Amino acid sequence: MIRSSAFANKSYAILGLARSGMATLDALHASGARVLAWDKRQDLRDAAKDKAIIADPLETDLSDYDAVIVSPGVPLNSHPIREKAADDGVPIIGDIELFAQARRSLPPHRVVGITGTNGKSTTTALLHHIIRSAALPTQMGGNIGLPILSQHPLAAGGIYVLELSSYQIDLTYSLDCDVAMLLNISPDHLDRYDSFDAYAASKVRLLDMMGADHAAIFGSDDEKTRLALQLIRAEGRVQNIVDTSAMVLEGQTDWPSLQGPHNMQNAVAAVAAAEALGLREHQWRPALQSFKGLPHRMERVAESGGVLFVNDSKATNPASTGPALGAWPKVHEPRIHWIVGGLPKSDNLKECEPYFGNIAQAYTIGEAGQLFNELLSPHMPVDPCEMMLTAVQHAAANARPGDVVLLSPACASFDQFKDFEARGECFRCAVNSVIENDHIGDNVQTGADVAAGKGVGGCAQ
């Protein structure tokens, strides 16, 4: 874990003892800090009792504490800890801010911070892969992988690659990234912000924290990202600014896990960051081909009977799904069988509309089913399936060699699944069932063929 003299003999209160909270507790305890910790779960409180005072910070005088540390999942716009901390005069921070404060005590290193509404996990993992392929020491953390405080400090010359959500940036105040990347901004998580502008401002704060001699990379040409780029240029504070929105790399057909226009944007951004770190083309180009991708992000689950099955469950909004639909343009006929739906984040699919011509048929699931049926029916055949298993069965039955069965829901998962990972695993189970039963291209499945409420291999229906 990361230990730091910056924490020694200080006092901290931790609210939330899930992965990042427990990693924070371990790091602070090992660094000689005094810690108060709390979680609503008794088992997590029990696990922390040897390293912390167990007490609810909402019922504790925090005036002599150095900070309250909360999980990014704590909604500061509604949770009473915000008012309590303000009354006691103590700042609220997160584990990324603690990492920023610990940097002075670590061996010389660099940090890349990556944020954006869509694509940040793939871009983070890809850049980490490029750096590792170049035989440089690197760790990946933040909103992906292991909590950064739980990882071993890098040797001198190492590079930390951090995926940062808006929630994490909200809790961070001193992270001066050597390379800071803003991929894109589209409406998301608006339940946590007063407006879309407030959400966008949260993303842009990553750039506000960076030093003038460091590199700022901008990815998309959406309105908010363009505005942020204009503001950074107008300020003149950051000298090294890279606009990748119109850049294209040659050779995408050789990168099996980086297909589609959005993955071209991710690859360009990762390459721009790699070059800002001093890597050359002979170091980054082979890594694009060897990159294996991430689960639930344009993941190739299987291919059978000439039909490709792709799990893009991480596409939880239309802006993320749109480019996925552009990854397989029609050849003679549309060839995408699109499984879409869940808990909708908006009442439209505007970002998907440019790619409607690539879709052979849509199969709607979840709470958004009726809405999406109405939106899509004027443009394509729509099969209201409601359940994942039904959708996969129907799509596989209709698909022909060269077609793609694509789960890219454009919605949150919480109507039917605990998270997007569970939704993706359900898709995987359904695909395996269809392949095992050899129902690809049968074109005979109907809703009556599917036993209502029954799943396959743990797939919730």
Short mmCIF file of C-alpha atoms in Angstrom, two decimals:
data_model
loop_
_atom_site.label_atom_id
_atom_site.label_comp_id
_atom_site.label_asym_id
_atom_site.label_seq_id
_atom_site.Cartn_x
_atom_site.Cartn_y
_atom_site.Cartn_z
CA MET A 1 0.00 0.00 0.00
CA ILE A 2 1.00 3.66 -0.22
CA ARG A 3 2.28 5.03 3.09
CA SER A 4 3.15 8.68 3.58
CA SER A 5 4.61 10.89 6.27
CA ALA A 6 2.04 13.46 5.14
CA PHE A 7 -0.56 11.59 7.18
CA ALA A 8 1.44 10.91 10.32
CA ASN A 9 -0.06 12.20 13.58
CA LYS A 10 -3.11 13.61 11.81
CA SER A 11 -6.75 12.75 12.42
CA TYR A 12 -9.21 11.60 9.78
CA ALA A 13 -12.82 10.44 9.75
CA ILE A 14 -13.81 7.90 7.08
CA LEU A 15 -17.42 7.52 6.00
CA GLY A 16 -17.90 4.36 3.93
CA LEU A 17 -15.74 1.25 4.22
CA ALA A 18 -16.15 -0.43 0.85
CA ARG A 19 -13.09 -0.98 -1.34
CA SER A 20 -11.71 2.55 -1.46
CA GLY A 21 -12.71 3.23 2.14
CA MET A 22 -10.94 0.15 3.48
CA ALA A 23 -7.86 0.88 1.37
CA THR A 24 -7.84 4.42 2.77
CA LEU A 25 -8.10 3.10 6.31
CA ASP A 26 -5.19 0.71 5.78
CA ALA A 27 -2.98 3.42 4.26
CA LEU A 28 -3.75 5.99 6.97
CA HIS A 29 -3.31 3.50 9.79
CA ALA A 30 0.01 2.31 8.37
CA SER A 31 1.12 5.94 8.02
CA GLY A 32 0.56 6.71 11.70
CA ALA A 33 -2.72 8.61 11.47
CA ARG A 34 -5.53 8.55 14.01
CA VAL A 35 -8.69 7.34 12.27
CA LEU A 36 -12.39 7.29 13.05
CA ALA A 37 -14.36 5.04 10.68
CA TRP A 38 -17.99 4.22 10.00
CA ASP A 39 -20.13 2.19 7.64
CA LYS A 40 -23.76 1.17 7.89
CA ARG A 41 -22.70 -2.47 7.50
CA GLN A 42 -21.77 -4.19 10.76
CA ASP A 43 -19.31 -6.61 9.09
CA LEU A 44 -17.29 -3.72 7.67
CA ARG A 45 -17.26 -1.95 11.01
CA ASP A 46 -16.02 -5.16 12.62
CA ALA A 47 -13.26 -5.46 10.01
CA ALA A 48 -12.07 -1.93 10.82
CA LYS A 49 -12.22 -2.01 14.61
CA ASP A 50 -8.52 -2.86 15.15
CA LYS A 51 -7.37 0.10 13.08
CA ALA A 52 -9.91 2.80 13.88
CA ILE A 53 -12.30 4.25 16.39
CA ILE A 54 -15.72 3.01 15.29
CA ALA A 55 -18.18 5.88 15.47
CA ASP A 56 -20.59 7.69 13.19
CA PRO A 57 -19.05 11.00 12.06
CA LEU A 58 -22.54 12.50 11.96
CA GLU A 59 -22.66 12.04 15.74
CA THR A 60 -19.06 13.05 16.47
CA ASP A 61 -17.41 16.42 17.04
CA LEU A 62 -15.12 16.68 14.01
CA SER A 63 -13.68 20.10 14.74
CA ASP A 64 -10.22 18.74 15.58
CA TYR A 65 -10.04 16.40 12.55
CA ASP A 66 -7.95 17.21 9.49
CA ALA A 67 -10.50 15.88 6.99
CA VAL A 68 -13.56 13.74 6.46
CA ILE A 69 -12.94 11.14 3.75
CA VAL A 70 -16.00 9.87 1.91
CA SER A 71 -16.55 7.32 -0.81
CA PRO A 72 -17.31 8.76 -4.26
CA GLY A 73 -20.64 6.97 -3.95
CA VAL A 74 -21.78 9.29 -1.14
CA PRO A 75 -24.11 11.88 -2.75
CA LEU A 76 -22.81 15.15 -1.33
CA ASN A 77 -25.75 17.06 -2.80
CA SER A 78 -28.11 15.27 -0.39
CA HIS A 79 -26.09 13.54 2.35
CA PRO A 80 -26.05 15.25 5.79
CA ILE A 81 -22.27 14.80 6.10
CA ARG A 82 -21.79 17.87 3.94
CA GLU A 83 -23.58 20.17 6.37
CA LYS A 84 -22.00 18.44 9.39
CA ALA A 85 -18.48 18.89 8.05
CA ALA A 86 -19.17 22.53 7.21
CA ASP A 87 -20.52 23.20 10.70
CA ASP A 88 -17.41 21.62 12.25
CA GLY A 89 -15.05 23.43 9.87
CA VAL A 90 -13.47 20.32 8.37
CA PRO A 91 -12.94 19.65 4.64
CA ILE A 92 -14.47 16.66 2.82
CA ILE A 93 -12.01 14.86 0.55
CA GLY A 94 -11.57 11.48 -1.17
CA ASP A 95 -8.82 8.92 -1.59
CA ILE A 96 -7.50 10.62 -4.76
CA GLU A 97 -6.84 13.79 -2.77
CA LEU A 98 -4.95 11.72 -0.20
CA PHE A 99 -2.87 10.26 -3.03
CA ALA A 100 -2.17 13.79 -4.27
CA GLN A 101 -0.99 14.80 -0.79
CA ALA A 102 1.20 11.68 -0.55
CA ARG A 103 3.04 12.32 -3.82
CA ARG A 104 5.89 14.31 -2.26
CA SER A 105 6.92 11.30 -0.21
CA LEU A 106 6.87 8.89 -3.18
CA PRO A 107 9.78 8.16 -5.56
CA PRO A 108 9.86 10.58 -8.52
CA HIS A 109 6.98 9.74 -10.84
CA ARG A 110 4.37 11.14 -13.20
CA VAL A 111 0.57 11.02 -13.10
CA VAL A 112 -1.94 10.87 -15.94
CA GLY A 113 -5.52 11.78 -15.03
CA ILE A 114 -8.29 10.76 -17.46
CA THR A 115 -11.88 11.94 -17.24
CA GLY A 116 -14.90 12.20 -19.52
CA THR A 117 -18.43 10.89 -19.67
CA ASN A 118 -17.65 8.00 -22.01
CA GLY A 119 -14.56 6.03 -22.93
CA LYS A 120 -12.42 6.81 -19.92
CA SER A 121 -12.10 3.19 -18.73
CA THR A 122 -10.97 1.93 -22.13
CA THR A 123 -8.61 4.87 -22.62
CA THR A 124 -7.14 4.41 -19.15
CA ALA A 125 -6.60 0.68 -19.65
CA LEU A 126 -5.17 1.23 -23.13
CA LEU A 127 -2.68 3.86 -21.99
CA HIS A 128 -1.66 1.65 -19.06
CA HIS A 129 -1.13 -1.19 -21.54
CA ILE A 130 0.96 1.04 -23.84
CA ILE A 131 3.18 2.17 -20.96
CA ARG A 132 3.59 -1.36 -19.64
CA SER A 133 4.38 -2.64 -23.13
CA ALA A 134 7.15 -0.05 -23.30
CA ALA A 135 8.64 -1.67 -20.14
CA LEU A 136 8.01 1.35 -17.92
CA PRO A 137 6.74 0.89 -14.34
CA THR A 138 3.07 1.78 -14.13
CA GLN A 139 -0.01 1.39 -11.95
CA MET A 140 -3.64 1.88 -12.94
CA GLY A 141 -6.26 3.01 -10.46
CA GLY A 142 -8.87 5.57 -9.50
CA ASN A 143 -12.25 4.58 -10.90
CA ILE A 144 -10.84 1.38 -12.39
CA GLY A 145 -9.06 -1.62 -10.91
CA LEU A 146 -7.71 -1.54 -7.36
CA PRO A 147 -7.91 1.60 -5.19
CA ILE A 148 -4.72 3.58 -5.75
CA LEU A 149 -3.83 3.73 -2.04
CA SER A 150 -3.85 -0.08 -1.85
CA GLN A 151 -1.20 -0.45 -4.56
CA HIS A 152 2.56 -0.62 -4.14
CA PRO A 153 4.37 2.67 -4.77
CA LEU A 154 6.13 2.74 -8.12
CA ALA A 155 9.89 2.86 -8.45
CA ALA A 156 11.48 6.08 -9.65
CA GLY A 157 10.34 6.93 -13.18
CA GLY A 158 6.97 5.21 -12.77
CA ILE A 159 3.69 6.47 -14.20
CA TYR A 160 0.34 6.33 -12.38
CA VAL A 161 -2.62 6.23 -14.78
CA LEU A 162 -5.86 7.28 -13.07
CA GLU A 163 -9.40 7.09 -14.36
CA LEU A 164 -11.30 9.85 -12.56
CA SER A 165 -15.06 10.21 -12.32
CA SER A 166 -16.70 13.55 -11.65
CA TYR A 167 -17.48 12.29 -8.13
CA GLN A 168 -13.79 11.69 -7.47
CA ILE A 169 -12.80 15.05 -8.91
CA ASP A 170 -15.37 16.71 -6.63
CA LEU A 171 -13.41 15.33 -3.66
CA THR A 172 -9.97 16.31 -5.01
CA TYR A 173 -8.23 19.68 -4.72
CA SER A 174 -4.48 19.32 -5.30
CA LEU A 175 -3.91 16.66 -7.96
CA ASP A 176 -1.48 18.25 -10.41
CA CYS A 177 -1.46 15.77 -13.29
CA ASP A 178 1.52 15.70 -15.62
CA VAL A 179 -0.99 14.80 -18.32
CA ALA A 180 -4.69 15.59 -17.86
CA MET A 181 -7.21 14.33 -20.38
CA LEU A 182 -10.81 15.41 -20.99
CA LEU A 183 -12.32 12.96 -23.46
CA ASN A 184 -15.88 14.26 -23.79
CA ILE A 185 -18.83 15.62 -21.81
CA SER A 186 -22.45 14.57 -22.31
CA PRO A 187 -25.39 14.54 -19.88
CA ASP A 188 -24.97 11.92 -17.16
CA HIS A 189 -25.31 11.56 -13.38
CA LEU A 190 -27.56 14.61 -13.31
CA ASP A 191 -29.18 13.35 -10.10
CA ARG A 192 -25.97 14.46 -8.35
CA TYR A 193 -25.71 17.94 -9.90
CA ASP A 194 -27.89 21.02 -10.11
CA SER A 195 -27.51 21.16 -13.90
CA PHE A 196 -25.59 19.83 -16.87
CA ASP A 197 -23.33 22.89 -16.61
CA ALA A 198 -22.48 21.96 -13.02
CA TYR A 199 -21.64 18.40 -14.09
CA ALA A 200 -19.41 19.72 -16.89
CA ALA A 201 -17.68 22.12 -14.51
CA SER A 202 -16.87 19.19 -12.25
CA LYS A 203 -15.07 17.43 -15.10
CA VAL A 204 -13.14 20.55 -16.08
CA ARG A 205 -11.76 20.99 -12.55
CA LEU A 206 -9.21 18.27 -13.35
CA LEU A 207 -7.60 20.74 -15.76
CA ASP A 208 -7.83 23.61 -13.30
CA MET A 209 -5.56 21.74 -10.87
CA MET A 210 -2.73 21.12 -13.33
CA GLY A 211 0.54 22.99 -13.64
CA ALA A 212 1.33 25.32 -16.53
CA ASP A 213 4.14 23.14 -17.86
CA HIS A 214 2.00 20.00 -18.08
CA ALA A 215 -0.06 18.62 -20.97
CA ALA A 216 -3.83 19.02 -21.41
CA ILE A 217 -5.43 16.68 -23.93
CA PHE A 218 -8.94 17.23 -25.32
CA GLY A 219 -10.81 14.46 -27.09
CA SER A 220 -14.26 15.23 -28.44
CA ASP A 221 -15.88 18.06 -30.36
CA ASP A 222 -18.99 18.18 -28.17
CA GLU A 223 -20.13 21.59 -26.97
CA LYS A 224 -18.88 21.41 -23.38
CA THR A 225 -15.48 19.96 -24.28
CA ARG A 226 -15.03 22.67 -26.94
CA LEU A 227 -15.94 25.33 -24.39
CA ALA A 228 -13.44 23.94 -21.90
CA LEU A 229 -10.74 23.95 -24.59
CA GLN A 230 -11.51 27.57 -25.48
CA LEU A 231 -11.35 28.62 -21.83
CA ILE A 232 -8.03 26.88 -21.22
CA ARG A 233 -6.57 28.48 -24.33
CA ALA A 234 -7.92 31.91 -23.40
CA GLU A 235 -6.40 31.70 -19.93
CA GLY A 236 -2.99 31.01 -21.44
CA ARG A 237 -1.93 29.27 -18.24
CA VAL A 238 -1.39 25.80 -19.72
CA GLN A 239 1.06 25.87 -22.60
CA ASN A 240 0.94 22.30 -23.87
CA ILE A 241 -2.58 21.77 -25.24
CA VAL A 242 -3.42 18.90 -27.60
CA ASP A 243 -6.74 18.81 -29.47
CA THR A 244 -7.28 15.27 -30.77
CA SER A 245 -10.91 15.65 -31.90
CA ALA A 246 -10.08 15.60 -35.62
CA MET A 247 -7.09 13.27 -35.48
CA VAL A 248 -7.18 9.76 -36.99
CA LEU A 249 -4.61 6.96 -36.79
CA GLU A 250 -3.95 4.50 -39.59
CA GLY A 251 -4.37 0.77 -39.03
CA GLN A 252 -7.54 0.43 -36.95
CA THR A 253 -8.48 -2.79 -38.75
CA ASP A 254 -5.47 -4.38 -37.03
CA TRP A 255 -6.72 -3.55 -33.53
CA PRO A 256 -9.41 -6.18 -32.80
CA SER A 257 -10.41 -4.72 -29.41
CA LEU A 258 -10.55 -1.12 -30.64
CA GLN A 259 -13.19 -1.13 -33.36
CA GLY A 260 -15.68 1.66 -34.00
CA PRO A 261 -15.39 5.46 -34.17
CA HIS A 262 -15.44 5.87 -30.40
CA ASN A 263 -12.53 3.49 -30.00
CA MET A 264 -10.62 5.45 -32.63
CA GLN A 265 -11.12 8.49 -30.39
CA ASN A 266 -9.98 6.49 -27.37
CA ALA A 267 -6.90 5.23 -29.23
CA VAL A 268 -5.97 8.71 -30.49
CA ALA A 269 -6.29 10.15 -26.99
CA ALA A 270 -4.19 7.36 -25.47
CA VAL A 271 -1.51 7.81 -28.14
CA ALA A 272 -1.49 11.58 -27.54
CA ALA A 273 -0.93 10.94 -23.84
CA ALA A 274 1.78 8.38 -24.57
CA GLU A 275 3.61 10.85 -26.78
CA ALA A 276 3.24 13.58 -24.15
CA LEU A 277 5.01 11.15 -21.81
CA GLY A 278 7.84 10.75 -24.32
CA LEU A 279 6.91 7.43 -25.98
CA ARG A 280 7.47 6.97 -29.71
CA GLU A 281 5.44 5.25 -32.40
CA HIS A 282 7.53 2.09 -32.33
CA GLN A 283 6.51 1.77 -28.66
CA TRP A 284 2.79 2.58 -28.85
CA ARG A 285 1.73 1.09 -32.19
CA PRO A 286 2.29 -2.61 -31.35
CA ALA A 287 0.34 -2.10 -28.11
CA LEU A 288 -2.78 -1.05 -30.02
CA GLN A 289 -2.83 -4.45 -31.70
CA SER A 290 -2.12 -6.45 -28.54
CA PHE A 291 -4.64 -4.62 -26.34
CA LYS A 292 -7.31 -7.05 -25.15
CA GLY A 293 -9.99 -4.58 -24.13
CA LEU A 294 -12.13 -4.55 -21.00
CA PRO A 295 -15.10 -6.69 -19.98
CA HIS A 296 -18.48 -5.18 -20.88
CA ARG A 297 -16.93 -2.58 -23.20
CA MET A 298 -17.32 -3.68 -26.82
CA GLU A 299 -16.29 -7.11 -25.57
CA ARG A 300 -16.37 -9.87 -28.16
CA VAL A 301 -18.15 -12.60 -26.22
CA ALA A 302 -18.42 -15.25 -28.94
CA GLU A 303 -18.68 -15.92 -32.64
CA SER A 304 -20.79 -18.78 -33.93
CA GLY A 305 -22.28 -19.56 -37.31
CA GLY A 306 -20.66 -16.40 -38.66
CA VAL A 307 -22.55 -14.26 -36.10
CA LEU A 308 -20.56 -12.07 -33.70
CA PHE A 309 -21.91 -11.45 -30.17
CA VAL A 310 -20.69 -8.24 -28.51
CA ASN A 311 -21.18 -7.18 -24.89
CA ASP A 312 -21.21 -3.39 -24.53
CA SER A 313 -23.14 -3.33 -21.25
CA LYS A 314 -21.01 -0.42 -20.02
CA ALA A 315 -22.80 1.81 -22.56
CA THR A 316 -25.18 3.30 -20.01
CA ASN A 317 -26.24 6.36 -22.03
CA PRO A 318 -27.06 7.13 -25.67
CA ALA A 319 -23.81 9.06 -26.21
CA SER A 320 -21.87 5.90 -25.43
CA THR A 321 -24.10 3.59 -27.48
CA GLY A 322 -24.15 5.76 -30.62
CA PRO A 323 -20.54 5.10 -31.68
CA ALA A 324 -20.93 1.40 -30.89
CA LEU A 325 -23.67 1.28 -33.51
CA GLY A 326 -21.21 2.87 -35.93
CA ALA A 327 -18.65 0.10 -35.49
CA TRP A 328 -20.40 -2.19 -38.00
CA PRO A 329 -21.75 -0.17 -40.94
CA LYS A 330 -24.08 -1.94 -43.31
CA VAL A 331 -22.50 -3.71 -46.24
CA HIS A 332 -25.39 -4.65 -48.50
CA GLU A 333 -27.97 -4.72 -45.74
CA PRO A 334 -27.98 -3.53 -42.09
CA ARG A 335 -26.32 -6.17 -39.94
CA ILE A 336 -26.65 -5.11 -36.29
CA HIS A 337 -29.23 -6.78 -34.06
CA TRP A 338 -29.37 -4.21 -31.27
CA ILE A 339 -30.41 -5.13 -27.73
CA VAL A 340 -31.30 -1.83 -26.05
CA GLY A 341 -33.04 -0.69 -22.89
CA GLY A 342 -32.93 -0.60 -19.13
CA LEU A 343 -33.42 2.37 -16.84
CA PRO A 344 -33.43 5.37 -19.20
CA LYS A 345 -31.36 8.48 -18.50
CA SER A 346 -33.15 10.62 -21.08
CA ASP A 347 -36.32 10.57 -23.16
CA ASN A 348 -34.52 10.39 -26.51
CA LEU A 349 -31.83 8.51 -28.44
CA LYS A 350 -30.50 11.44 -30.46
CA GLU A 351 -26.85 10.39 -30.24
CA CYS A 352 -27.80 7.02 -31.75
CA GLU A 353 -29.85 8.38 -34.66
CA PRO A 354 -26.93 8.85 -37.11
CA TYR A 355 -26.33 5.10 -36.98
CA PHE A 356 -29.91 3.84 -37.34
CA GLY A 357 -29.15 2.74 -40.91
CA ASN A 358 -26.77 0.08 -39.55
CA ILE A 359 -29.47 -1.69 -37.54
CA ALA A 360 -31.31 -4.70 -38.91
CA GLN A 361 -33.62 -4.91 -35.90
CA ALA A 362 -33.88 -3.60 -32.33
CA TYR A 363 -34.83 -5.75 -29.33
CA THR A 364 -35.98 -3.69 -26.35
CA ILE A 365 -35.62 -4.72 -22.72
CA GLY A 366 -36.33 -3.28 -19.31
CA GLU A 367 -38.16 -0.20 -18.12
CA ALA A 368 -37.31 1.78 -21.25
CA GLY A 369 -39.04 -0.78 -23.47
CA GLN A 370 -42.22 1.10 -24.28
CA LEU A 371 -40.47 4.44 -24.74
CA PHE A 372 -37.82 2.96 -27.03
CA ASN A 373 -40.42 0.99 -28.99
CA GLU A 374 -42.12 4.29 -29.83
CA LEU A 375 -38.86 6.06 -30.66
CA LEU A 376 -37.42 3.30 -32.84
CA SER A 377 -40.45 1.85 -34.63
CA PRO A 378 -40.54 4.55 -37.36
CA HIS A 379 -36.93 3.72 -38.26
CA MET A 380 -36.51 -0.06 -37.95
CA PRO A 381 -38.22 -3.30 -36.95
CA VAL A 382 -38.58 -3.48 -33.17
CA ASP A 383 -39.13 -6.60 -31.06
CA PRO A 384 -40.37 -5.75 -27.52
CA CYS A 385 -38.64 -8.52 -25.58
CA GLU A 386 -38.55 -7.10 -22.03
CA MET A 387 -36.10 -9.77 -20.79
CA MET A 388 -32.44 -10.29 -21.76
CA LEU A 389 -32.75 -14.00 -22.50
CA THR A 390 -35.69 -13.41 -24.82
CA ALA A 391 -33.82 -10.65 -26.63
CA VAL A 392 -30.70 -12.75 -27.17
CA GLN A 393 -32.74 -15.72 -28.38
CA HIS A 394 -34.73 -13.64 -30.84
CA ALA A 395 -31.69 -11.73 -32.09
CA ALA A 396 -29.65 -14.91 -32.57
CA ALA A 397 -32.54 -16.56 -34.39
CA ASN A 398 -32.81 -13.66 -36.83
CA ALA A 399 -29.08 -13.12 -37.37
CA ARG A 400 -27.29 -14.32 -40.49
CA PRO A 401 -23.57 -14.89 -41.15
CA GLY A 402 -21.82 -11.53 -41.05
CA ASP A 403 -24.36 -10.05 -38.62
CA VAL A 404 -23.65 -8.76 -35.11
CA VAL A 405 -25.78 -9.26 -32.00
CA LEU A 406 -24.91 -6.19 -29.94
CA LEU A 407 -25.90 -5.47 -26.35
CA SER A 408 -25.42 -1.72 -26.05
CA PRO A 409 -28.27 -0.63 -23.77
CA ALA A 410 -27.97 3.19 -23.73
CA CYS A 411 -29.47 2.93 -20.24
CA ALA A 412 -28.55 2.31 -16.64
CA SER A 413 -29.00 -1.27 -15.44
CA PHE A 414 -30.73 -0.79 -12.11
CA ASP A 415 -34.24 -1.71 -13.21
CA GLN A 416 -33.34 -5.39 -13.68
CA PHE A 417 -29.72 -5.79 -12.54
CA LYS A 418 -27.52 -4.63 -9.66
CA ASP A 419 -25.00 -3.06 -12.05
CA PHE A 420 -23.81 -3.08 -15.65
CA GLU A 421 -21.43 -5.97 -14.90
CA ALA A 422 -24.34 -8.21 -13.86
CA ARG A 423 -26.20 -7.18 -17.00
CA GLY A 424 -23.20 -8.08 -19.15
CA GLU A 425 -22.83 -11.44 -17.44
CA CYS A 426 -26.51 -12.14 -18.07
CA PHE A 427 -25.94 -11.43 -21.76
CA ARG A 428 -22.93 -13.76 -21.76
CA CYS A 429 -24.96 -16.57 -20.15
CA ALA A 430 -27.77 -16.11 -22.67
CA VAL A 431 -25.32 -16.17 -25.59
CA ASN A 432 -23.72 -19.36 -24.31
CA SER A 433 -27.17 -20.94 -23.99
CA VAL A 434 -28.10 -20.00 -27.54
CA ILE A 435 -24.83 -21.35 -28.94
CA GLU A 436 -25.04 -24.58 -26.95
CA ASN A 437 -28.58 -25.16 -28.22
CA ASP A 438 -27.57 -24.22 -31.77
CA HIS A 439 -30.36 -21.68 -32.25
CA ILE A 440 -28.35 -19.20 -34.32
CA GLY A 441 -30.12 -18.30 -37.54
CA ASP A 442 -33.12 -20.53 -36.79
CA ASN A 443 -35.51 -17.61 -37.22
CA VAL A 444 -38.12 -19.57 -35.29
CA GLN A 445 -38.00 -18.22 -31.77
CA THR A 446 -41.04 -16.36 -30.49
CA GLY A 447 -41.98 -14.97 -27.14
CA ALA A 448 -44.08 -18.06 -26.50
CA ASP A 449 -40.94 -20.20 -26.74
CA VAL A 450 -39.42 -18.54 -23.70
CA ALA A 451 -40.64 -19.62 -20.28
CA ALA A 452 -41.66 -16.43 -18.52
CA GLY A 453 -39.46 -15.44 -15.59
CA LYS A 454 -36.83 -18.13 -16.19
CA GLY A 455 -33.17 -17.41 -16.68
CA VAL A 456 -30.14 -19.33 -17.84
CA GLY A 457 -26.95 -19.97 -15.87
CA GLY A 458 -27.72 -17.37 -13.19
CA CYS A 459 -29.03 -14.82 -15.69
CA ALA A 460 -31.73 -12.83 -13.89
CA GLN A 461 -34.94 -12.68 -15.88
#
